């Protein structure tokens, strides 16, 4: 999380003023004190950001250096970072081109994959939370369904693909089903754990107030379970991103998974390395997006 | 014979888990008058909290019955508001929202929105918590949380207020402050209060009567002691008072000499 950059206007005699107001919004402390603490705070934040950003950048440089040396100058096998740059400069610098068909920039491939994940993951989020609440609150549902779910959740994503192809006979719904079935288990299981872990105190409060089942669901169960639900959603979104790339490799068409497979068939290993970076960064941002959403919705109560 | 306001009649509680049965309470009889402050004291595990939960309706009786204001208690309800030991405020709601959740539920049909808002504020004023209306429970101290818990319970306008070791988790100074607050509130509202405690001083200072429980399992009422001290009571003045000293001594004698655990 970065803080909005303060905008210093030349007319303003005290440069730190805008930052101070942002940082200490409610309640405003005495003016003399904030000016110095505002500057100190800005300096501290800059320091913290540098401390967070410098180590990974250095590590990345070291990895690239080792790779460059290890790969050497030959064109056989894994290309070195310099070769990747030379071969795939266009792909790196122009993610938005679209020459029709499957000849598109990586942005479009990733976007197509993201759309599939968005649809499949949304369905699994809704179904997963509902099933999780059912299993968490009903002992018989737990006894009946939990063992089956525990078995099914260990099935690897790609093992579902032939079955879903046989069932749906089309690529698009099959891919969605694979995402759905891969990402639903952690959502179900975490939601159920959350529901079972609602403190007795909250349940007693609900009983004393005689909350109706609907009121209990929205005022106690859902807020008390939100941190668990979002833990499940975070794991789920990561797994669905794993599943999409693998299933697209087999299904074909547009999508980052297909792109990787296509480049492999064309022996363009450099392009695959660029695509891998896209896949990794996109997965990272998906994870952070769900975490941020959880943070906002549970108003800071979620486990980050 | 006039019926008491709150009447606990021959209450026994047996918990059964599979084949194992454990009898926690047996033959508990207690009558509490309107406006009376009664403490239940006993060693840990003697079932005093179970008794309170029976009155709250959270634990069903195995034998006997609890009658409040001529009606049998068989389910929890806002007429028997509980202040729980660990405050049990909902962490995702602010101080104001925790109280207004109760107020909106209990008075949703009988008061207008503006009246309910005022009632919420009024109860938070009683416990002196209006300075932290929009804070979350995690942002306030343990004593403050317990104050809010008391405000939430008071806001339900219960027939009997049930306090389950309300100050057990607090430091001595905070506890004394809260005890004074509870005495003030009791003096002005004249609520009927049933309080579970393991603190002898607290019981002697706050109560009209102290109910001493024997050790579990199969706990029962061992002795009931009247604390005939004029109200308002001041913790400093009372310390020298013979009645107070006698009450304290009697409770300690019961707990440690005759019923040593």
PDB file of C-alpha atoms in Angstrom, chain A residues 100-243:
ATOM      1  CA  UNK A 100      -6.374 -10.724 -35.432  1.00  0.00           C
ATOM      2  CA  UNK A 101      -6.839 -14.401 -34.622  1.00  0.00           C
ATOM      3  CA  UNK A 102      -4.476 -15.608 -31.934  1.00  0.00           C
ATOM      4  CA  UNK A 103      -1.716 -13.183 -32.960  1.00  0.00           C
ATOM      5  CA  UNK A 104      -2.211 -10.734 -30.123  1.00  0.00           C
ATOM      6  CA  UNK A 105      -0.203  -8.972 -27.446  1.00  0.00           C
ATOM      7  CA  UNK A 106       0.195 -10.698 -24.099  1.00  0.00           C
ATOM      8  CA  UNK A 107      -2.195  -8.233 -22.484  1.00  0.00           C
ATOM      9  CA  UNK A 108      -5.079  -9.636 -24.559  1.00  0.00           C
ATOM     10  CA  UNK A 109      -4.141 -13.228 -23.772  1.00  0.00           C
ATOM     11  CA  UNK A 110      -3.962 -12.489 -20.066  1.00  0.00           C
ATOM     12  CA  UNK A 111      -7.218 -10.546 -20.234  1.00  0.00           C
ATOM     13  CA  UNK A 112      -9.007 -13.507 -21.842  1.00  0.00           C
ATOM     14  CA  UNK A 113      -7.657 -15.828 -19.167  1.00  0.00           C
ATOM     15  CA  UNK A 114      -8.662 -13.356 -16.460  1.00  0.00           C
ATOM     16  CA  UNK A 115     -12.203 -13.204 -17.833  1.00  0.00           C
ATOM     17  CA  UNK A 116     -12.471 -16.983 -17.615  1.00  0.00           C
ATOM     18  CA  UNK A 117     -11.080 -16.965 -14.091  1.00  0.00           C
ATOM     19  CA  UNK A 118     -13.447 -14.121 -13.185  1.00  0.00           C
ATOM     20  CA  UNK A 119     -16.519 -16.077 -14.265  1.00  0.00           C
ATOM     21  CA  UNK A 120     -15.434 -19.475 -12.928  1.00  0.00           C
ATOM     22  CA  UNK A 121     -14.130 -18.068  -9.667  1.00  0.00           C
ATOM     23  CA  UNK A 122     -17.254 -15.960  -9.052  1.00  0.00           C
ATOM     24  CA  UNK A 123     -19.448 -19.034  -9.404  1.00  0.00           C
ATOM     25  CA  UNK A 124     -17.219 -21.043  -7.086  1.00  0.00           C
ATOM     26  CA  UNK A 125     -17.085 -18.180  -4.539  1.00  0.00           C
ATOM     27  CA  UNK A 126     -20.888 -18.022  -4.319  1.00  0.00           C
ATOM     28  CA  UNK A 127     -21.380 -21.811  -4.251  1.00  0.00           C
ATOM     29  CA  UNK A 128     -18.393 -22.335  -1.959  1.00  0.00           C
ATOM     30  CA  UNK A 129     -19.584 -19.857   0.673  1.00  0.00           C
ATOM     31  CA  UNK A 130     -23.107 -21.308   0.606  1.00  0.00           C
ATOM     32  CA  UNK A 131     -21.881 -24.900   0.926  1.00  0.00           C
ATOM     33  CA  UNK A 132     -19.386 -23.861   3.603  1.00  0.00           C
ATOM     34  CA  UNK A 133     -22.123 -22.215   5.682  1.00  0.00           C
ATOM     35  CA  UNK A 134     -24.251 -25.356   5.278  1.00  0.00           C
ATOM     36  CA  UNK A 135     -21.461 -27.685   6.354  1.00  0.00           C
ATOM     37  CA  UNK A 136     -20.362 -25.386   9.160  1.00  0.00           C
ATOM     38  CA  UNK A 137     -23.784 -24.960  10.700  1.00  0.00           C
ATOM     39  CA  UNK A 138     -25.432 -28.329  10.130  1.00  0.00           C
ATOM     40  CA  UNK A 139     -23.936 -31.385  11.773  1.00  0.00           C
ATOM     41  CA  UNK A 140     -25.556 -33.847   9.378  1.00  0.00           C
ATOM     42  CA  UNK A 141     -24.498 -31.902   6.306  1.00  0.00           C
ATOM     43  CA  UNK A 142     -20.988 -31.925   7.742  1.00  0.00           C
ATOM     44  CA  UNK A 143     -21.005 -35.667   8.342  1.00  0.00           C
ATOM     45  CA  UNK A 144     -22.451 -36.407   4.925  1.00  0.00           C
ATOM     46  CA  UNK A 145     -20.533 -34.000   2.726  1.00  0.00           C
ATOM     47  CA  UNK A 146     -17.205 -33.409   4.422  1.00  0.00           C
ATOM     48  CA  UNK A 147     -15.611 -36.834   3.678  1.00  0.00           C
ATOM     49  CA  UNK A 148     -16.624 -36.587   0.015  1.00  0.00           C
ATOM     50  CA  UNK A 149     -15.203 -33.068  -0.263  1.00  0.00           C
ATOM     51  CA  UNK A 150     -11.993 -34.140   1.444  1.00  0.00           C
ATOM     52  CA  UNK A 151     -11.498 -36.776  -1.254  1.00  0.00           C
ATOM     53  CA  UNK A 152     -12.523 -34.615  -4.196  1.00  0.00           C
ATOM     54  CA  UNK A 153     -10.351 -31.687  -3.200  1.00  0.00           C
ATOM     55  CA  UNK A 154      -7.197 -33.744  -3.696  1.00  0.00           C
ATOM     56  CA  UNK A 155      -8.024 -34.429  -7.367  1.00  0.00           C
ATOM     57  CA  UNK A 156      -5.577 -32.381  -9.485  1.00  0.00           C
ATOM     58  CA  UNK A 157      -7.195 -29.693 -11.676  1.00  0.00           C
ATOM     59  CA  UNK A 158      -6.173 -31.288 -14.970  1.00  0.00           C
ATOM     60  CA  UNK A 159      -7.735 -34.619 -14.021  1.00  0.00           C
ATOM     61  CA  UNK A 160     -11.114 -32.863 -14.187  1.00  0.00           C
ATOM     62  CA  UNK A 161     -10.500 -31.680 -17.736  1.00  0.00           C
ATOM     63  CA  UNK A 162     -11.345 -34.874 -19.701  1.00  0.00           C
ATOM     64  CA  UNK A 163     -14.465 -35.366 -17.599  1.00  0.00           C
ATOM     65  CA  UNK A 164     -15.652 -31.824 -18.111  1.00  0.00           C
ATOM     66  CA  UNK A 165     -14.874 -32.030 -21.851  1.00  0.00           C
ATOM     67  CA  UNK A 166     -16.952 -35.186 -22.022  1.00  0.00           C
ATOM     68  CA  UNK A 167     -19.763 -33.545 -20.099  1.00  0.00           C
ATOM     69  CA  UNK A 168     -19.843 -30.123 -21.800  1.00  0.00           C
ATOM     70  CA  UNK A 169     -18.419 -31.030 -25.232  1.00  0.00           C
ATOM     71  CA  UNK A 170     -17.089 -27.488 -25.614  1.00  0.00           C
ATOM     72  CA  UNK A 171     -13.873 -25.777 -24.638  1.00  0.00           C
ATOM     73  CA  UNK A 172     -15.217 -22.639 -22.940  1.00  0.00           C
ATOM     74  CA  UNK A 173     -17.587 -24.223 -20.368  1.00  0.00           C
ATOM     75  CA  UNK A 174     -15.038 -26.972 -19.729  1.00  0.00           C
ATOM     76  CA  UNK A 175     -12.381 -24.426 -18.806  1.00  0.00           C
ATOM     77  CA  UNK A 176     -14.849 -22.626 -16.536  1.00  0.00           C
ATOM     78  CA  UNK A 177     -15.787 -25.895 -14.863  1.00  0.00           C
ATOM     79  CA  UNK A 178     -12.159 -26.765 -14.217  1.00  0.00           C
ATOM     80  CA  UNK A 179     -11.609 -23.359 -12.570  1.00  0.00           C
ATOM     81  CA  UNK A 180     -14.793 -23.758 -10.557  1.00  0.00           C
ATOM     82  CA  UNK A 181     -13.980 -27.255  -9.312  1.00  0.00           C
ATOM     83  CA  UNK A 182     -10.372 -26.364  -8.509  1.00  0.00           C
ATOM     84  CA  UNK A 183     -11.029 -23.234  -6.519  1.00  0.00           C
ATOM     85  CA  UNK A 184     -14.200 -24.217  -4.646  1.00  0.00           C
ATOM     86  CA  UNK A 185     -12.643 -26.551  -2.049  1.00  0.00           C
ATOM     87  CA  UNK A 186     -10.559 -24.095  -0.026  1.00  0.00           C
ATOM     88  CA  UNK A 187     -13.549 -21.710  -0.045  1.00  0.00           C
ATOM     89  CA  UNK A 188     -15.910 -24.380   1.284  1.00  0.00           C
ATOM     90  CA  UNK A 189     -13.489 -25.652   3.889  1.00  0.00           C
ATOM     91  CA  UNK A 190     -12.416 -22.252   5.212  1.00  0.00           C
ATOM     92  CA  UNK A 191     -15.993 -20.964   5.363  1.00  0.00           C
ATOM     93  CA  UNK A 192     -17.065 -24.080   7.273  1.00  0.00           C
ATOM     94  CA  UNK A 193     -14.194 -23.688   9.738  1.00  0.00           C
ATOM     95  CA  UNK A 194     -15.150 -20.040  10.191  1.00  0.00           C
ATOM     96  CA  UNK A 195     -18.767 -20.879  10.891  1.00  0.00           C
ATOM     97  CA  UNK A 196     -17.814 -23.588  13.373  1.00  0.00           C
ATOM     98  CA  UNK A 197     -15.427 -21.184  15.108  1.00  0.00           C
ATOM     99  CA  UNK A 198     -17.965 -18.437  15.752  1.00  0.00           C
ATOM    100  CA  UNK A 199     -17.379 -17.713  19.460  1.00  0.00           C
ATOM    101  CA  UNK A 200     -20.114 -19.013  21.781  1.00  0.00           C
ATOM    102  CA  UNK A 201     -20.322 -15.501  23.189  1.00  0.00           C
ATOM    103  CA  UNK A 202     -21.589 -14.098  19.894  1.00  0.00           C
ATOM    104  CA  UNK A 203     -24.115 -16.926  19.631  1.00  0.00           C
ATOM    105  CA  UNK A 204     -25.279 -16.217  23.176  1.00  0.00           C
ATOM    106  CA  UNK A 205     -25.655 -12.523  22.372  1.00  0.00           C
ATOM    107  CA  UNK A 206     -27.798 -13.491  19.388  1.00  0.00           C
ATOM    108  CA  UNK A 207     -29.898 -15.781  21.588  1.00  0.00           C
ATOM    109  CA  UNK A 208     -30.430 -13.175  24.290  1.00  0.00           C
ATOM    110  CA  UNK A 209     -31.470 -10.653  21.632  1.00  0.00           C
ATOM    111  CA  UNK A 210     -33.664 -13.292  19.980  1.00  0.00           C
ATOM    112  CA  UNK A 211     -32.274 -12.544  16.522  1.00  0.00           C
ATOM    113  CA  UNK A 212     -34.205 -14.253  13.737  1.00  0.00           C
ATOM    114  CA  UNK A 213     -32.290 -16.734  11.533  1.00  0.00           C
ATOM    115  CA  UNK A 214     -31.983 -14.088   8.806  1.00  0.00           C
ATOM    116  CA  UNK A 215     -30.742 -11.467  11.261  1.00  0.00           C
ATOM    117  CA  UNK A 216     -28.334 -13.994  12.743  1.00  0.00           C
ATOM    118  CA  UNK A 217     -26.973 -14.797   9.286  1.00  0.00           C
ATOM    119  CA  UNK A 218     -26.349 -11.190   8.263  1.00  0.00           C
ATOM    120  CA  UNK A 219     -25.481  -9.611  11.622  1.00  0.00           C
ATOM    121  CA  UNK A 220     -23.452 -12.348  13.322  1.00  0.00           C
ATOM    122  CA  UNK A 221     -22.553 -15.273  11.069  1.00  0.00           C
ATOM    123  CA  UNK A 222     -21.396 -13.408   7.980  1.00  0.00           C
ATOM    124  CA  UNK A 223     -19.283 -10.725   9.705  1.00  0.00           C
ATOM    125  CA  UNK A 224     -17.805 -13.254  12.131  1.00  0.00           C
ATOM    126  CA  UNK A 225     -16.871 -15.553   9.250  1.00  0.00           C
ATOM    127  CA  UNK A 226     -15.605 -12.919   6.800  1.00  0.00           C
ATOM    128  CA  UNK A 227     -11.896 -13.301   7.675  1.00  0.00           C
ATOM    129  CA  UNK A 228     -12.131 -17.074   7.120  1.00  0.00           C
ATOM    130  CA  UNK A 229     -14.098 -16.654   3.893  1.00  0.00           C
ATOM    131  CA  UNK A 230     -11.454 -14.335   2.504  1.00  0.00           C
ATOM    132  CA  UNK A 231      -8.659 -16.687   3.492  1.00  0.00           C
ATOM    133  CA  UNK A 232     -10.487 -19.326   1.435  1.00  0.00           C
ATOM    134  CA  UNK A 233     -11.059 -16.916  -1.434  1.00  0.00           C
ATOM    135  CA  UNK A 234      -7.370 -15.993  -1.531  1.00  0.00           C
ATOM    136  CA  UNK A 235      -6.277 -19.613  -1.736  1.00  0.00           C
ATOM    137  CA  UNK A 236      -9.079 -20.261  -4.228  1.00  0.00           C
ATOM    138  CA  UNK A 237      -8.127 -17.446  -6.584  1.00  0.00           C
ATOM    139  CA  UNK A 238      -4.535 -18.655  -6.586  1.00  0.00           C
ATOM    140  CA  UNK A 239      -5.610 -22.189  -7.422  1.00  0.00           C
ATOM    141  CA  UNK A 240      -7.967 -21.044 -10.179  1.00  0.00           C
ATOM    142  CA  UNK A 241      -5.095 -19.116 -11.775  1.00  0.00           C
ATOM    143  CA  UNK A 242      -3.026 -22.311 -11.648  1.00  0.00           C
ATOM    144  CA  UNK A 243      -5.866 -24.231 -13.284  1.00  0.00           C
TER     145      UNK A 243
END
